[in-house]
């Protein structure tokens, strides 16, 4: 979007205010996707919630790619926001639940690397298609974003459902089968299965009264309170530093400075990926 917005302005004659709304609305609508994601994941499963997120995102991108006006462009952007909110919520949950405990931290952290690689590929797309007609180039820049979500859709016919969700649906044998695919040690599988059953409240339904999610968030126990402070604090300081603003508006900044927009934006993103790779491998082997 950051590179395409410059050409959108020229092609669709959108104003600066419309540009700001188009860019910023994604974060707001993503909240809606995140809020409905939890309930959806419990109803249909983590796997098919991911499929739904990919489908909604694909539809949104397709609408944006053919949009003849700002209003249609906004419609597609809203759908993209819902899809991103769904996907951003369910992806780490699914990864954590499907991963063996020994590699859970490493595999969950892989999501962050993937996001930065995706942003880098977005800049590559901007660079590759910037030389085309202004009526076509930004549409292709957006349309190629469909490809990763198509890959996700295909992969979902191969990967298993979350063992935790299967246990929640009283499908314990299927959950055991999934765990055996990721861990060959049967003793560890049985231990993991017992932990999942305990957490899901199947074995100890009478001993552990389930607390409402909102009650747990608003009146957290000491352990949950520490997790909330840590999680919210990290995201708060990440956003307050202006990371998203830099990603979205760097092409405009470079353009006003008289620099070649797409190439400089591409080079700007490289350090993000390169600096996170050492941390990624540290988590892998620590």
C-alpha atoms as an extended CHARMM CRD file, in Angstrom:
* protein
*
       286  EXT
         1         1  UNK       CA              0.0000000000        0.0000000000        0.0000000000  PROA      1               0.0000000000
         2         2  UNK       CA              2.7720000000        2.4620000000        0.9040000000  PROA      2               0.0000000000
         3         3  UNK       CA              4.2060000000        2.4320000000       -2.6140000000  PROA      3               0.0000000000
         4         4  UNK       CA              0.8950000000        2.0210000000       -4.4240000000  PROA      4               0.0000000000
         5         5  UNK       CA             -0.7970000000        4.9810000000       -2.7100000000  PROA      5               0.0000000000
         6         6  UNK       CA              1.3340000000        7.4570000000       -4.6610000000  PROA      6               0.0000000000
         7         7  UNK       CA              0.0440000000        6.1290000000       -7.9650000000  PROA      7               0.0000000000
         8         8  UNK       CA             -3.5240000000        5.8470000000       -6.6110000000  PROA      8               0.0000000000
         9         9  UNK       CA             -3.4860000000        9.5550000000       -5.8910000000  PROA      9               0.0000000000
        10        10  UNK       CA             -2.5480000000       10.3050000000       -9.4770000000  PROA      10              0.0000000000
        11        11  UNK       CA             -4.9250000000        7.7800000000      -11.0600000000  PROA      11              0.0000000000
        12        12  UNK       CA             -8.0600000000        8.1710000000       -8.9070000000  PROA      12              0.0000000000
        13        13  UNK       CA             -7.4120000000       11.7990000000       -7.8780000000  PROA      13              0.0000000000
        14        14  UNK       CA             -7.8850000000       11.0600000000       -4.1870000000  PROA      14              0.0000000000
        15        15  UNK       CA             -7.1630000000       13.7860000000       -1.6530000000  PROA      15              0.0000000000
        16        16  UNK       CA             -4.6290000000       13.6600000000        1.1670000000  PROA      16              0.0000000000
        17        17  UNK       CA             -7.4170000000       13.2060000000        3.7100000000  PROA      17              0.0000000000
        18        18  UNK       CA             -8.8020000000       10.2670000000        1.7150000000  PROA      18              0.0000000000
        19        19  UNK       CA             -5.3000000000        8.8320000000        1.5770000000  PROA      19              0.0000000000
        20        20  UNK       CA             -4.9680000000        9.0730000000        5.3620000000  PROA      20              0.0000000000
        21        21  UNK       CA             -8.3540000000        7.4180000000        5.8920000000  PROA      21              0.0000000000
        22        22  UNK       CA             -7.5320000000        4.6640000000        3.4090000000  PROA      22              0.0000000000
        23        23  UNK       CA             -4.2250000000        3.9040000000        5.1130000000  PROA      23              0.0000000000
        24        24  UNK       CA             -5.3420000000        4.2890000000        8.7240000000  PROA      24              0.0000000000
        25        25  UNK       CA             -8.6850000000        2.4750000000        8.5380000000  PROA      25              0.0000000000
        26        26  UNK       CA             -6.9120000000       -0.8710000000        8.2790000000  PROA      26              0.0000000000
        27        27  UNK       CA             -5.7380000000       -0.7880000000       11.8950000000  PROA      27              0.0000000000
        28        28  UNK       CA             -9.2120000000        0.1160000000       13.1570000000  PROA      28              0.0000000000
        29        29  UNK       CA            -11.0280000000       -2.5660000000       11.1830000000  PROA      29              0.0000000000
        30        30  UNK       CA             -8.4030000000       -5.1480000000       12.1330000000  PROA      30              0.0000000000
        31        31  UNK       CA             -9.6340000000       -4.7970000000       15.7090000000  PROA      31              0.0000000000
        32        32  UNK       CA            -13.0570000000       -6.0050000000       14.5570000000  PROA      32              0.0000000000
        33        33  UNK       CA            -11.4760000000       -9.0060000000       12.8450000000  PROA      33              0.0000000000
        34        34  UNK       CA             -9.5250000000       -9.8280000000       15.9920000000  PROA      34              0.0000000000
        35        35  UNK       CA            -12.5970000000       -9.5690000000       18.2140000000  PROA      35              0.0000000000
        36        36  UNK       CA            -14.6710000000      -11.9720000000       16.1280000000  PROA      36              0.0000000000
        37        37  UNK       CA            -11.7040000000      -14.2610000000       15.5220000000  PROA      37              0.0000000000
        38        38  UNK       CA            -11.7120000000      -15.8810000000       18.9500000000  PROA      38              0.0000000000
        39        39  UNK       CA            -15.3410000000      -16.9290000000       18.8470000000  PROA      39              0.0000000000
        40        40  UNK       CA            -15.0240000000      -18.0620000000       15.2380000000  PROA      40              0.0000000000
        41        41  UNK       CA            -11.9620000000      -20.1510000000       16.0890000000  PROA      41              0.0000000000
        42        42  UNK       CA            -13.8590000000      -21.8700000000       18.9000000000  PROA      42              0.0000000000
        43        43  UNK       CA            -16.8470000000      -22.5810000000       16.6510000000  PROA      43              0.0000000000
        44        44  UNK       CA            -15.2280000000      -23.8320000000       13.4270000000  PROA      44              0.0000000000
        45        45  UNK       CA            -11.6510000000      -24.4970000000       14.5120000000  PROA      45              0.0000000000
        46        46  UNK       CA             -8.3170000000      -22.7400000000       14.1830000000  PROA      46              0.0000000000
        47        47  UNK       CA             -7.6160000000      -24.2450000000       10.7800000000  PROA      47              0.0000000000
        48        48  UNK       CA            -10.7800000000      -23.0780000000        9.0550000000  PROA      48              0.0000000000
        49        49  UNK       CA            -10.7190000000      -19.6870000000       10.7630000000  PROA      49              0.0000000000
        50        50  UNK       CA             -7.3640000000      -19.2320000000        9.0370000000  PROA      50              0.0000000000
        51        51  UNK       CA             -9.0190000000      -20.2450000000        5.7640000000  PROA      51              0.0000000000
        52        52  UNK       CA            -11.7810000000      -17.6990000000        6.3550000000  PROA      52              0.0000000000
        53        53  UNK       CA             -9.2030000000      -14.9810000000        7.0430000000  PROA      53              0.0000000000
        54        54  UNK       CA             -7.3840000000      -15.8080000000        3.7950000000  PROA      54              0.0000000000
        55        55  UNK       CA            -10.6480000000      -15.7880000000        1.8170000000  PROA      55              0.0000000000
        56        56  UNK       CA            -11.8360000000      -12.4430000000        3.2190000000  PROA      56              0.0000000000
        57        57  UNK       CA             -8.4090000000      -10.9440000000        2.5210000000  PROA      57              0.0000000000
        58        58  UNK       CA             -8.4090000000      -12.2790000000       -1.0610000000  PROA      58              0.0000000000
        59        59  UNK       CA            -11.8180000000      -10.7640000000       -1.7510000000  PROA      59              0.0000000000
        60        60  UNK       CA            -10.6950000000       -7.4390000000       -0.2970000000  PROA      60              0.0000000000
        61        61  UNK       CA             -7.5170000000       -7.3420000000       -2.3740000000  PROA      61              0.0000000000
        62        62  UNK       CA             -9.4190000000       -8.3000000000       -5.5420000000  PROA      62              0.0000000000
        63        63  UNK       CA            -11.9140000000       -5.4640000000       -4.9890000000  PROA      63              0.0000000000
        64        64  UNK       CA             -9.0940000000       -2.9700000000       -4.4130000000  PROA      64              0.0000000000
        65        65  UNK       CA             -7.2180000000       -4.1210000000       -7.5120000000  PROA      65              0.0000000000
        66        66  UNK       CA            -10.1750000000       -3.3650000000       -9.8070000000  PROA      66              0.0000000000
        67        67  UNK       CA            -11.5650000000       -0.3700000000       -7.8880000000  PROA      67              0.0000000000
        68        68  UNK       CA            -12.6730000000        2.4960000000      -10.1830000000  PROA      68              0.0000000000
        69        69  UNK       CA            -13.2510000000        4.9330000000       -7.3030000000  PROA      69              0.0000000000
        70        70  UNK       CA            -12.2500000000        5.7820000000       -3.7470000000  PROA      70              0.0000000000
        71        71  UNK       CA            -15.4910000000        4.3210000000       -2.3450000000  PROA      71              0.0000000000
        72        72  UNK       CA            -14.8780000000        0.8930000000       -3.9160000000  PROA      72              0.0000000000
        73        73  UNK       CA            -11.2510000000        1.0790000000       -2.8200000000  PROA      73              0.0000000000
        74        74  UNK       CA            -12.4000000000        1.6610000000        0.7680000000  PROA      74              0.0000000000
        75        75  UNK       CA            -14.7420000000       -1.3330000000        0.5910000000  PROA      75              0.0000000000
        76        76  UNK       CA            -11.8670000000       -3.5990000000       -0.3690000000  PROA      76              0.0000000000
        77        77  UNK       CA             -9.6190000000       -2.0530000000        2.2820000000  PROA      77              0.0000000000
        78        78  UNK       CA            -12.2470000000       -2.7160000000        4.9820000000  PROA      78              0.0000000000
        79        79  UNK       CA            -12.4480000000       -6.3820000000        3.9910000000  PROA      79              0.0000000000
        80        80  UNK       CA             -8.6520000000       -6.6160000000        3.9970000000  PROA      80              0.0000000000
        81        81  UNK       CA             -8.6430000000       -5.2020000000        7.5270000000  PROA      81              0.0000000000
        82        82  UNK       CA            -11.1130000000       -7.8310000000        8.7440000000  PROA      82              0.0000000000
        83        83  UNK       CA             -9.0540000000      -10.5790000000        7.0930000000  PROA      83              0.0000000000
        84        84  UNK       CA             -5.8160000000       -9.2960000000        8.6070000000  PROA      84              0.0000000000
        85        85  UNK       CA             -7.4160000000       -9.0330000000       12.0470000000  PROA      85              0.0000000000
        86        86  UNK       CA             -8.6800000000      -12.6080000000       11.8100000000  PROA      86              0.0000000000
        87        87  UNK       CA             -5.3690000000      -13.9190000000       10.5390000000  PROA      87              0.0000000000
        88        88  UNK       CA             -3.2600000000      -11.9300000000       12.9840000000  PROA      88              0.0000000000
        89        89  UNK       CA             -5.2630000000      -13.2940000000       15.8920000000  PROA      89              0.0000000000
        90        90  UNK       CA             -5.5100000000      -16.9430000000       14.8780000000  PROA      90              0.0000000000
        91        91  UNK       CA             -2.0650000000      -17.5330000000       13.3370000000  PROA      91              0.0000000000
        92        92  UNK       CA             -0.0140000000      -17.3860000000       16.5790000000  PROA      92              0.0000000000
        93        93  UNK       CA             -2.7120000000      -19.3570000000       18.4100000000  PROA      93              0.0000000000
        94        94  UNK       CA             -2.6440000000      -22.1300000000       15.8080000000  PROA      94              0.0000000000
        95        95  UNK       CA              1.1620000000      -22.2070000000       15.6830000000  PROA      95              0.0000000000
        96        96  UNK       CA              1.4270000000      -22.4130000000       19.4820000000  PROA      96              0.0000000000
        97        97  UNK       CA             -1.1900000000      -25.1620000000       19.7370000000  PROA      97              0.0000000000
        98        98  UNK       CA              0.1510000000      -27.3160000000       16.8980000000  PROA      98              0.0000000000
        99        99  UNK       CA              3.8480000000      -27.0170000000       17.8170000000  PROA      99              0.0000000000
       100       100  UNK       CA              5.7580000000      -29.3820000000       20.1070000000  PROA      100             0.0000000000
       101       101  UNK       CA              6.8200000000      -27.6660000000       23.3090000000  PROA      101             0.0000000000
       102       102  UNK       CA             10.5210000000      -27.8820000000       22.4490000000  PROA      102             0.0000000000
       103       103  UNK       CA             10.0890000000      -25.7220000000       19.3290000000  PROA      103             0.0000000000
       104       104  UNK       CA              7.0690000000      -23.6160000000       20.2600000000  PROA      104             0.0000000000
       105       105  UNK       CA              8.9300000000      -20.3830000000       20.9390000000  PROA      105             0.0000000000
       106       106  UNK       CA             10.9720000000      -20.6820000000       17.7560000000  PROA      106             0.0000000000
       107       107  UNK       CA              7.9720000000      -21.4190000000       15.5390000000  PROA      107             0.0000000000
       108       108  UNK       CA              5.8210000000      -18.6950000000       17.0810000000  PROA      108             0.0000000000
       109       109  UNK       CA              8.5850000000      -16.1330000000       16.5680000000  PROA      109             0.0000000000
       110       110  UNK       CA              8.7350000000      -17.1510000000       12.9070000000  PROA      110             0.0000000000
       111       111  UNK       CA              5.4950000000      -15.2010000000       12.4140000000  PROA      111             0.0000000000
       112       112  UNK       CA              7.2870000000      -11.9220000000       13.1280000000  PROA      112             0.0000000000
       113       113  UNK       CA             10.0090000000      -12.7220000000       10.5930000000  PROA      113             0.0000000000
       114       114  UNK       CA              7.3580000000      -13.6200000000        8.0200000000  PROA      114             0.0000000000
       115       115  UNK       CA              5.5880000000      -10.2810000000        8.5090000000  PROA      115             0.0000000000
       116       116  UNK       CA              8.8020000000       -8.3610000000        7.8510000000  PROA      116             0.0000000000
       117       117  UNK       CA              9.6480000000      -10.5170000000        4.8440000000  PROA      117             0.0000000000
       118       118  UNK       CA              6.1280000000       -9.8260000000        3.5630000000  PROA      118             0.0000000000
       119       119  UNK       CA              6.6420000000       -6.0610000000        3.9330000000  PROA      119             0.0000000000
       120       120  UNK       CA              9.9510000000       -6.4040000000        2.0910000000  PROA      120             0.0000000000
       121       121  UNK       CA              8.2550000000       -8.3130000000       -0.7360000000  PROA      121             0.0000000000
       122       122  UNK       CA              5.6490000000       -5.5420000000       -0.8720000000  PROA      122             0.0000000000
       123       123  UNK       CA              8.4310000000       -3.0510000000       -1.5600000000  PROA      123             0.0000000000
       124       124  UNK       CA              9.8790000000       -5.4300000000       -4.1680000000  PROA      124             0.0000000000
       125       125  UNK       CA              6.4580000000       -5.4260000000       -5.8260000000  PROA      125             0.0000000000
       126       126  UNK       CA              6.4020000000       -1.6140000000       -5.7660000000  PROA      126             0.0000000000
       127       127  UNK       CA              9.8420000000       -1.5140000000       -7.3500000000  PROA      127             0.0000000000
       128       128  UNK       CA              9.0540000000       -4.0770000000      -10.0640000000  PROA      128             0.0000000000
       129       129  UNK       CA              5.7870000000       -2.5630000000      -11.2860000000  PROA      129             0.0000000000
       130       130  UNK       CA              6.4080000000        1.1570000000      -10.7490000000  PROA      130             0.0000000000
       131       131  UNK       CA              7.4720000000        1.5540000000      -14.3830000000  PROA      131             0.0000000000
       132       132  UNK       CA              4.1020000000        0.4970000000      -15.7770000000  PROA      132             0.0000000000
       133       133  UNK       CA              1.1910000000        2.7750000000      -16.6470000000  PROA      133             0.0000000000
       134       134  UNK       CA             -0.1400000000        4.6970000000      -13.6320000000  PROA      134             0.0000000000
       135       135  UNK       CA             -3.5810000000        3.1920000000      -14.2550000000  PROA      135             0.0000000000
       136       136  UNK       CA             -2.2040000000       -0.3660000000      -14.0670000000  PROA      136             0.0000000000
       137       137  UNK       CA              0.8790000000       -0.4260000000      -11.8270000000  PROA      137             0.0000000000
       138       138  UNK       CA             -0.7430000000        0.1220000000       -8.4140000000  PROA      138             0.0000000000
       139       139  UNK       CA             -3.4330000000       -2.4320000000       -9.2180000000  PROA      139             0.0000000000
       140       140  UNK       CA             -0.8140000000       -5.1140000000       -9.9040000000  PROA      140             0.0000000000
       141       141  UNK       CA              1.1250000000       -4.0860000000       -6.7820000000  PROA      141             0.0000000000
       142       142  UNK       CA             -1.9620000000       -4.8490000000       -4.7150000000  PROA      142             0.0000000000
       143       143  UNK       CA             -3.1120000000       -7.8950000000       -6.6810000000  PROA      143             0.0000000000
       144       144  UNK       CA              0.0900000000       -9.8620000000       -6.0770000000  PROA      144             0.0000000000
       145       145  UNK       CA             -0.8090000000       -9.7930000000       -2.3810000000  PROA      145             0.0000000000
       146       146  UNK       CA             -3.3830000000      -12.4830000000       -3.1600000000  PROA      146             0.0000000000
       147       147  UNK       CA             -0.6700000000      -15.0610000000       -3.8920000000  PROA      147             0.0000000000
       148       148  UNK       CA              0.4520000000      -15.7660000000       -0.2780000000  PROA      148             0.0000000000
       149       149  UNK       CA             -3.1450000000      -16.1500000000        0.8980000000  PROA      149             0.0000000000
       150       150  UNK       CA             -3.8150000000      -18.5830000000       -1.9760000000  PROA      150             0.0000000000
       151       151  UNK       CA             -0.8410000000      -20.6330000000       -0.7820000000  PROA      151             0.0000000000
       152       152  UNK       CA             -2.2880000000      -20.6050000000        2.7460000000  PROA      152             0.0000000000
       153       153  UNK       CA             -5.6170000000      -21.8260000000        1.3920000000  PROA      153             0.0000000000
       154       154  UNK       CA             -3.9680000000      -24.7480000000       -0.3860000000  PROA      154             0.0000000000
       155       155  UNK       CA             -1.7900000000      -25.5980000000        2.6240000000  PROA      155             0.0000000000
       156       156  UNK       CA             -4.8340000000      -25.8250000000        4.8770000000  PROA      156             0.0000000000
       157       157  UNK       CA             -5.9660000000      -28.9490000000        3.0310000000  PROA      157             0.0000000000
       158       158  UNK       CA             -2.7080000000      -30.5850000000        4.1710000000  PROA      158             0.0000000000
       159       159  UNK       CA             -2.0440000000      -29.3470000000        7.7170000000  PROA      159             0.0000000000
       160       160  UNK       CA             -4.0340000000      -30.8210000000       10.6450000000  PROA      160             0.0000000000
       161       161  UNK       CA             -6.4700000000      -29.1280000000       12.9940000000  PROA      161             0.0000000000
       162       162  UNK       CA             -5.2660000000      -27.8350000000       16.3620000000  PROA      162             0.0000000000
       163       163  UNK       CA             -5.1420000000      -30.6540000000       18.9350000000  PROA      163             0.0000000000
       164       164  UNK       CA             -6.4470000000      -28.2870000000       21.5990000000  PROA      164             0.0000000000
       165       165  UNK       CA             -9.5650000000      -27.5110000000       19.5560000000  PROA      165             0.0000000000
       166       166  UNK       CA            -10.0720000000      -31.2110000000       18.8780000000  PROA      166             0.0000000000
       167       167  UNK       CA             -9.9320000000      -31.9120000000       22.6210000000  PROA      167             0.0000000000
       168       168  UNK       CA            -12.4380000000      -29.1090000000       23.2060000000  PROA      168             0.0000000000
       169       169  UNK       CA            -14.7310000000      -30.9360000000       20.7560000000  PROA      169             0.0000000000
       170       170  UNK       CA            -14.2150000000      -34.2290000000       22.6580000000  PROA      170             0.0000000000
       171       171  UNK       CA            -12.2290000000      -35.6590000000       19.7290000000  PROA      171             0.0000000000
       172       172  UNK       CA             -9.3910000000      -36.8870000000       21.9290000000  PROA      172             0.0000000000
       173       173  UNK       CA             -8.2040000000      -39.6640000000       19.5960000000  PROA      173             0.0000000000
       174       174  UNK       CA             -7.8850000000      -37.2530000000       16.6800000000  PROA      174             0.0000000000
       175       175  UNK       CA             -5.9600000000      -34.8950000000       18.9520000000  PROA      175             0.0000000000
       176       176  UNK       CA             -3.6110000000      -37.7200000000       19.9260000000  PROA      176             0.0000000000
       177       177  UNK       CA             -3.0810000000      -38.5440000000       16.2330000000  PROA      177             0.0000000000
       178       178  UNK       CA             -2.1720000000      -34.9180000000       15.4720000000  PROA      178             0.0000000000
       179       179  UNK       CA              0.2700000000      -34.7600000000       18.3820000000  PROA      179             0.0000000000
       180       180  UNK       CA              1.9630000000      -37.9600000000       17.1900000000  PROA      180             0.0000000000
       181       181  UNK       CA              2.6310000000      -36.2760000000       13.8290000000  PROA      181             0.0000000000
       182       182  UNK       CA              4.6660000000      -33.5560000000       15.5050000000  PROA      182             0.0000000000
       183       183  UNK       CA              6.2440000000      -35.6470000000       18.2620000000  PROA      183             0.0000000000
       184       184  UNK       CA              7.3370000000      -39.2760000000       17.9370000000  PROA      184             0.0000000000
       185       185  UNK       CA              7.7920000000      -39.7200000000       21.6890000000  PROA      185             0.0000000000
       186       186  UNK       CA              4.5240000000      -41.3140000000       22.8450000000  PROA      186             0.0000000000
       187       187  UNK       CA              5.1880000000      -40.5210000000       26.5200000000  PROA      187             0.0000000000
       188       188  UNK       CA              5.5410000000      -36.8060000000       25.7310000000  PROA      188             0.0000000000
       189       189  UNK       CA              2.4260000000      -36.9640000000       23.5530000000  PROA      189             0.0000000000
       190       190  UNK       CA              0.3880000000      -38.4320000000       26.3970000000  PROA      190             0.0000000000
       191       191  UNK       CA              1.7500000000      -35.8020000000       28.7720000000  PROA      191             0.0000000000
       192       192  UNK       CA              0.8600000000      -33.0180000000       26.3210000000  PROA      192             0.0000000000
       193       193  UNK       CA             -2.5900000000      -34.4940000000       25.7990000000  PROA      193             0.0000000000
       194       194  UNK       CA             -3.2030000000      -34.6080000000       29.5430000000  PROA      194             0.0000000000
       195       195  UNK       CA             -2.1370000000      -30.9560000000       29.8600000000  PROA      195             0.0000000000
       196       196  UNK       CA             -4.4890000000      -29.9630000000       27.0380000000  PROA      196             0.0000000000
       197       197  UNK       CA             -7.3680000000      -31.8540000000       28.6190000000  PROA      197             0.0000000000
       198       198  UNK       CA             -6.6970000000      -30.1840000000       31.9460000000  PROA      198             0.0000000000
       199       199  UNK       CA             -6.5910000000      -26.7410000000       30.3390000000  PROA      199             0.0000000000
       200       200  UNK       CA             -9.7710000000      -27.4470000000       28.3760000000  PROA      200             0.0000000000
       201       201  UNK       CA            -11.5530000000      -28.4680000000       31.5530000000  PROA      201             0.0000000000
       202       202  UNK       CA            -12.4980000000      -31.9710000000       30.4050000000  PROA      202             0.0000000000
       203       203  UNK       CA            -10.8480000000      -34.0250000000       33.1400000000  PROA      203             0.0000000000
       204       204  UNK       CA            -11.4890000000      -31.5370000000       35.9340000000  PROA      204             0.0000000000
       205       205  UNK       CA            -14.7690000000      -29.9660000000       34.9210000000  PROA      205             0.0000000000
       206       206  UNK       CA            -16.0630000000      -30.1770000000       38.4610000000  PROA      206             0.0000000000
       207       207  UNK       CA            -12.9260000000      -28.8000000000       40.0970000000  PROA      207             0.0000000000
       208       208  UNK       CA            -12.2220000000      -25.8760000000       37.8130000000  PROA      208             0.0000000000
       209       209  UNK       CA            -14.9890000000      -23.3980000000       37.2070000000  PROA      209             0.0000000000
       210       210  UNK       CA            -14.3990000000      -21.6580000000       33.9080000000  PROA      210             0.0000000000
       211       211  UNK       CA            -14.1140000000      -17.8850000000       34.1240000000  PROA      211             0.0000000000
       212       212  UNK       CA            -15.4610000000      -15.6110000000       31.3990000000  PROA      212             0.0000000000
       213       213  UNK       CA            -12.7470000000      -14.2300000000       29.1260000000  PROA      213             0.0000000000
       214       214  UNK       CA            -13.6900000000      -10.5930000000       29.7160000000  PROA      214             0.0000000000
       215       215  UNK       CA            -13.7510000000      -11.1540000000       33.4810000000  PROA      215             0.0000000000
       216       216  UNK       CA            -10.2550000000      -12.6190000000       33.2740000000  PROA      216             0.0000000000
       217       217  UNK       CA             -9.0530000000       -9.6020000000       31.2830000000  PROA      217             0.0000000000
       218       218  UNK       CA            -10.7100000000       -6.9080000000       33.3940000000  PROA      218             0.0000000000
       219       219  UNK       CA            -10.0200000000       -8.5890000000       36.7430000000  PROA      219             0.0000000000
       220       220  UNK       CA             -6.9560000000      -10.7070000000       36.0000000000  PROA      220             0.0000000000
       221       221  UNK       CA             -5.1610000000      -13.0480000000       38.3100000000  PROA      221             0.0000000000
       222       222  UNK       CA             -1.5420000000      -12.0690000000       39.1590000000  PROA      222             0.0000000000
       223       223  UNK       CA             -0.0960000000      -14.3600000000       36.4670000000  PROA      223             0.0000000000
       224       224  UNK       CA             -2.4790000000      -13.0850000000       33.7620000000  PROA      224             0.0000000000
       225       225  UNK       CA             -1.8570000000       -9.5040000000       34.9110000000  PROA      225             0.0000000000
       226       226  UNK       CA              1.8780000000       -9.8990000000       34.3060000000  PROA      226             0.0000000000
       227       227  UNK       CA              1.2440000000      -11.3580000000       30.8510000000  PROA      227             0.0000000000
       228       228  UNK       CA             -1.1460000000       -8.5330000000       29.9490000000  PROA      228             0.0000000000
       229       229  UNK       CA              1.2950000000       -5.8330000000       31.0700000000  PROA      229             0.0000000000
       230       230  UNK       CA              4.1200000000       -7.4420000000       29.1120000000  PROA      230             0.0000000000
       231       231  UNK       CA              2.1040000000       -8.0750000000       25.9480000000  PROA      231             0.0000000000
       232       232  UNK       CA              0.3010000000       -4.7380000000       25.8480000000  PROA      232             0.0000000000
       233       233  UNK       CA              3.4580000000       -2.8700000000       26.8540000000  PROA      233             0.0000000000
       234       234  UNK       CA              5.4930000000       -4.3180000000       24.0010000000  PROA      234             0.0000000000
       235       235  UNK       CA              2.8260000000       -3.4490000000       21.4320000000  PROA      235             0.0000000000
       236       236  UNK       CA              2.2430000000        0.0150000000       22.9230000000  PROA      236             0.0000000000
       237       237  UNK       CA              5.8890000000        1.0320000000       22.7110000000  PROA      237             0.0000000000
       238       238  UNK       CA              6.2390000000       -0.5840000000       19.2950000000  PROA      238             0.0000000000
       239       239  UNK       CA              3.4200000000        1.5770000000       17.9450000000  PROA      239             0.0000000000
       240       240  UNK       CA              4.2130000000        4.8030000000       19.8090000000  PROA      240             0.0000000000
       241       241  UNK       CA              7.6510000000        4.8830000000       18.1800000000  PROA      241             0.0000000000
       242       242  UNK       CA              5.9000000000        5.3920000000       14.8240000000  PROA      242             0.0000000000
       243       243  UNK       CA              6.8390000000        2.1050000000       13.1730000000  PROA      243             0.0000000000
       244       244  UNK       CA              3.6440000000        1.8320000000       11.1340000000  PROA      244             0.0000000000
       245       245  UNK       CA              3.7530000000        5.4910000000       10.1230000000  PROA      245             0.0000000000
       246       246  UNK       CA              7.2890000000        4.9770000000        8.8250000000  PROA      246             0.0000000000
       247       247  UNK       CA              6.2740000000        1.9050000000        6.8270000000  PROA      247             0.0000000000
       248       248  UNK       CA              3.1690000000        3.5150000000        5.3340000000  PROA      248             0.0000000000
       249       249  UNK       CA              4.4880000000        6.9840000000        4.5750000000  PROA      249             0.0000000000
       250       250  UNK       CA              8.1960000000        6.4870000000        3.8600000000  PROA      250             0.0000000000
       251       251  UNK       CA              7.6310000000        6.6420000000        0.0710000000  PROA      251             0.0000000000
       252       252  UNK       CA              5.9510000000       10.0460000000        0.5010000000  PROA      252             0.0000000000
       253       253  UNK       CA              8.8200000000       11.2420000000        2.6870000000  PROA      253             0.0000000000
       254       254  UNK       CA             11.4400000000       10.0660000000        0.1880000000  PROA      254             0.0000000000
       255       255  UNK       CA              9.4790000000       11.5490000000       -2.7080000000  PROA      255             0.0000000000
       256       256  UNK       CA              9.3490000000       14.9690000000       -1.0270000000  PROA      256             0.0000000000
       257       257  UNK       CA             13.0990000000       14.6940000000       -0.4240000000  PROA      257             0.0000000000
       258       258  UNK       CA             13.6730000000       14.1800000000       -4.1460000000  PROA      258             0.0000000000
       259       259  UNK       CA             14.7970000000       10.5490000000       -3.8680000000  PROA      259             0.0000000000
       260       260  UNK       CA             13.8060000000        7.5840000000       -5.9980000000  PROA      260             0.0000000000
       261       261  UNK       CA             10.8490000000        6.3060000000       -4.0100000000  PROA      261             0.0000000000
       262       262  UNK       CA             10.6350000000        2.5830000000       -4.6860000000  PROA      262             0.0000000000
       263       263  UNK       CA             14.3500000000        1.7790000000       -4.5360000000  PROA      263             0.0000000000
       264       264  UNK       CA             14.9570000000        3.7360000000       -1.3180000000  PROA      264             0.0000000000
       265       265  UNK       CA             11.8740000000        2.1790000000        0.3070000000  PROA      265             0.0000000000
       266       266  UNK       CA             13.1350000000       -1.2730000000       -0.6360000000  PROA      266             0.0000000000
       267       267  UNK       CA             16.5600000000       -0.5910000000        0.8520000000  PROA      267             0.0000000000
       268       268  UNK       CA             14.9350000000        0.8460000000        3.9930000000  PROA      268             0.0000000000
       269       269  UNK       CA             13.1710000000       -2.4310000000        4.7340000000  PROA      269             0.0000000000
       270       270  UNK       CA             16.2610000000       -4.6350000000        4.3580000000  PROA      270             0.0000000000
       271       271  UNK       CA             17.7530000000       -3.7570000000        7.7840000000  PROA      271             0.0000000000
       272       272  UNK       CA             14.4560000000       -4.6930000000        9.4750000000  PROA      272             0.0000000000
       273       273  UNK       CA             14.7000000000       -8.2140000000        8.1350000000  PROA      273             0.0000000000
       274       274  UNK       CA             18.4690000000       -8.5650000000        8.5340000000  PROA      274             0.0000000000
       275       275  UNK       CA             18.4270000000       -7.3580000000       12.1550000000  PROA      275             0.0000000000
       276       276  UNK       CA             15.6660000000       -9.7730000000       13.1340000000  PROA      276             0.0000000000
       277       277  UNK       CA             17.2650000000      -12.8460000000       11.5820000000  PROA      277             0.0000000000
       278       278  UNK       CA             19.9930000000      -13.1520000000       14.2760000000  PROA      278             0.0000000000
       279       279  UNK       CA             17.3100000000      -12.9190000000       16.9900000000  PROA      279             0.0000000000
       280       280  UNK       CA             15.2960000000      -15.5530000000       15.1500000000  PROA      280             0.0000000000
       281       281  UNK       CA             18.2100000000      -18.0150000000       15.0990000000  PROA      281             0.0000000000
       282       282  UNK       CA             19.0280000000      -17.1970000000       18.7270000000  PROA      282             0.0000000000
       283       283  UNK       CA             15.5110000000      -18.2760000000       19.6930000000  PROA      283             0.0000000000
       284       284  UNK       CA             15.9190000000      -21.3720000000       17.5670000000  PROA      284             0.0000000000
       285       285  UNK       CA             19.0210000000      -22.6330000000       19.3290000000  PROA      285             0.0000000000
       286       286  UNK       CA             18.6220000000      -21.1590000000       22.8240000000  PROA      286             0.0000000000
